[in-house]
């Protein structure tokens, strides 16, 4: 193996430490801690795990968590009424509705009901538009975490060739927008892309967000490239990413492992977005460079 391992776990831990310091300062100035409301509908075990770890991280950062658990049978109107109440609650700076929702509920109706200025997940179309047009808003946590790792590793990303594999609203598209903002030359590949290997092999930066175990082969990677593996796939051999880790690590300059790479960044950035929201809403200045 020649690639450096990008330690997302350590990076996220350090970021969470800096956030906790700013939470203390915010609470002293505002007279209350930043608040994050998390809504979980039904009892999907993976969602329950995510919500539990988010709740724990919120507490560890010194923020206030408001957890709302609703039965899988809840009506869409009742869920929307809860979102309305959270939008109006002055102690709530961020609202997160854990996806996926039960099939009788229209996810889009719920995500668009969240006040864009409390949308710390960055999924509201207003925030997608803000990102696309260069306005201040909320950026989805996972792709922003990826860019933080890339900047930490590579410094200025200007002019680098980047390939994003995946075009979801949650990862692929905002990832591409962020890399454009960093002045990369960006190619977005997806399920209909022809000859993926010939696109990947030109890239200085490869971001894989597909959801297919080890689909991106090591022999496709340009020597020295930086590889960010967003994929989380549960297989018989345990958790694996979208990238053939052993193959890619033998040629890449640096690579994120799964687990311990991108995953820990998502929650850290969620805390960051909540802290930012609290400062904006309370009109208290914050130390942006520390975040
Ligand atoms: P998604 O299913 O919404 O999107 C997958 C994308 O991959 C699609 O845009 C599709 O066009 C593309 N794709 C599918 N097959 C392809 C192929 N053969 N070749 C090229 N592209 C193909 O998934 P998502 O929500 O964007 O998540 C992607 C992966 O990232 C999943 O493994 C998910 O678990 C993981 N994920 C991780 C985190 C984290 O915190 N680390 C957060 C979100 C998602």
Short mmCIF file of N, CA, C and O in Angstrom, two decimals, residues 45-47 49-50 211-213 231-242 258:
data_model
loop_
_atom_site.label_atom_id
_atom_site.label_comp_id
_atom_site.label_asym_id
_atom_site.label_seq_id
_atom_site.Cartn_x
_atom_site.Cartn_y
_atom_site.Cartn_z
N UNK A 45 -34.34 0.19 12.00
CA UNK A 45 -33.20 0.06 12.91
C UNK A 45 -32.01 0.94 12.53
O UNK A 45 -31.37 1.54 13.40
N UNK A 46 -31.68 1.06 11.22
CA UNK A 46 -30.54 1.89 10.81
C UNK A 46 -30.80 3.35 11.18
O UNK A 46 -29.92 4.03 11.72
N UNK A 47 -32.03 3.83 10.93
CA UNK A 47 -32.37 5.22 11.26
C UNK A 47 -32.27 5.44 12.76
O UNK A 47 -31.79 6.49 13.21
N UNK A 49 -30.29 3.96 14.84
CA UNK A 49 -28.86 4.06 15.18
C UNK A 49 -28.34 5.46 14.86
O UNK A 49 -27.67 6.09 15.68
N UNK A 50 -28.68 5.96 13.66
CA UNK A 50 -28.21 7.31 13.26
C UNK A 50 -28.71 8.36 14.25
O UNK A 50 -27.96 9.23 14.68
N UNK A 211 -23.14 3.60 -3.66
CA UNK A 211 -23.89 2.60 -2.90
C UNK A 211 -23.75 1.21 -3.49
O UNK A 211 -24.66 0.39 -3.37
N UNK A 212 -22.62 0.95 -4.15
CA UNK A 212 -22.34 -0.40 -4.68
C UNK A 212 -20.97 -0.84 -4.19
O UNK A 212 -19.96 -0.18 -4.51
N UNK A 213 -20.94 -1.97 -3.45
CA UNK A 213 -19.68 -2.36 -2.81
C UNK A 213 -18.51 -2.50 -3.79
O UNK A 213 -18.61 -3.22 -4.77
N UNK A 231 -19.31 5.76 0.12
CA UNK A 231 -20.17 4.58 0.20
C UNK A 231 -20.13 3.88 1.55
O UNK A 231 -19.08 3.79 2.19
N UNK A 232 -21.29 3.43 1.97
CA UNK A 232 -21.38 2.58 3.16
C UNK A 232 -22.22 1.37 2.74
O UNK A 232 -23.43 1.49 2.52
N UNK A 233 -21.56 0.24 2.59
CA UNK A 233 -22.28 -0.96 2.14
C UNK A 233 -22.06 -2.08 3.15
O UNK A 233 -20.92 -2.39 3.50
N UNK A 234 -23.18 -2.65 3.60
CA UNK A 234 -23.07 -3.79 4.53
C UNK A 234 -22.98 -5.07 3.73
O UNK A 234 -23.87 -5.37 2.96
N UNK A 235 -21.86 -5.81 3.87
CA UNK A 235 -21.68 -7.06 3.15
C UNK A 235 -21.39 -8.17 4.17
O UNK A 235 -21.24 -7.89 5.36
N UNK A 236 -21.29 -9.39 3.65
CA UNK A 236 -20.97 -10.52 4.55
C UNK A 236 -19.61 -10.32 5.21
O UNK A 236 -19.35 -10.83 6.30
N UNK A 237 -18.73 -9.58 4.52
CA UNK A 237 -17.39 -9.34 5.08
C UNK A 237 -17.35 -8.08 5.94
O UNK A 237 -16.27 -7.59 6.27
N UNK A 238 -18.50 -7.53 6.26
CA UNK A 238 -18.55 -6.32 7.07
C UNK A 238 -18.81 -5.09 6.22
O UNK A 238 -19.26 -5.21 5.07
N UNK A 239 -18.49 -3.92 6.79
CA UNK A 239 -18.77 -2.65 6.11
C UNK A 239 -17.71 -2.38 5.05
O UNK A 239 -16.51 -2.42 5.34
N UNK A 240 -18.11 -2.11 3.81
CA UNK A 240 -17.14 -1.73 2.78
C UNK A 240 -17.65 -0.49 2.04
O UNK A 240 -18.84 -0.18 2.05
N UNK A 241 -16.72 0.20 1.39
CA UNK A 241 -17.07 1.39 0.64
C UNK A 241 -17.44 1.07 -0.80
O UNK A 241 -17.63 -0.10 -1.17
N UNK A 242 -17.51 2.12 -1.62
CA UNK A 242 -17.79 1.97 -3.05
C UNK A 242 -16.51 1.74 -3.84
O UNK A 242 -16.56 1.48 -5.04
N UNK A 258 -13.19 3.00 4.92
CA UNK A 258 -14.59 2.78 5.35
C UNK A 258 -14.55 1.58 6.30
O UNK A 258 -14.12 0.50 5.87
#
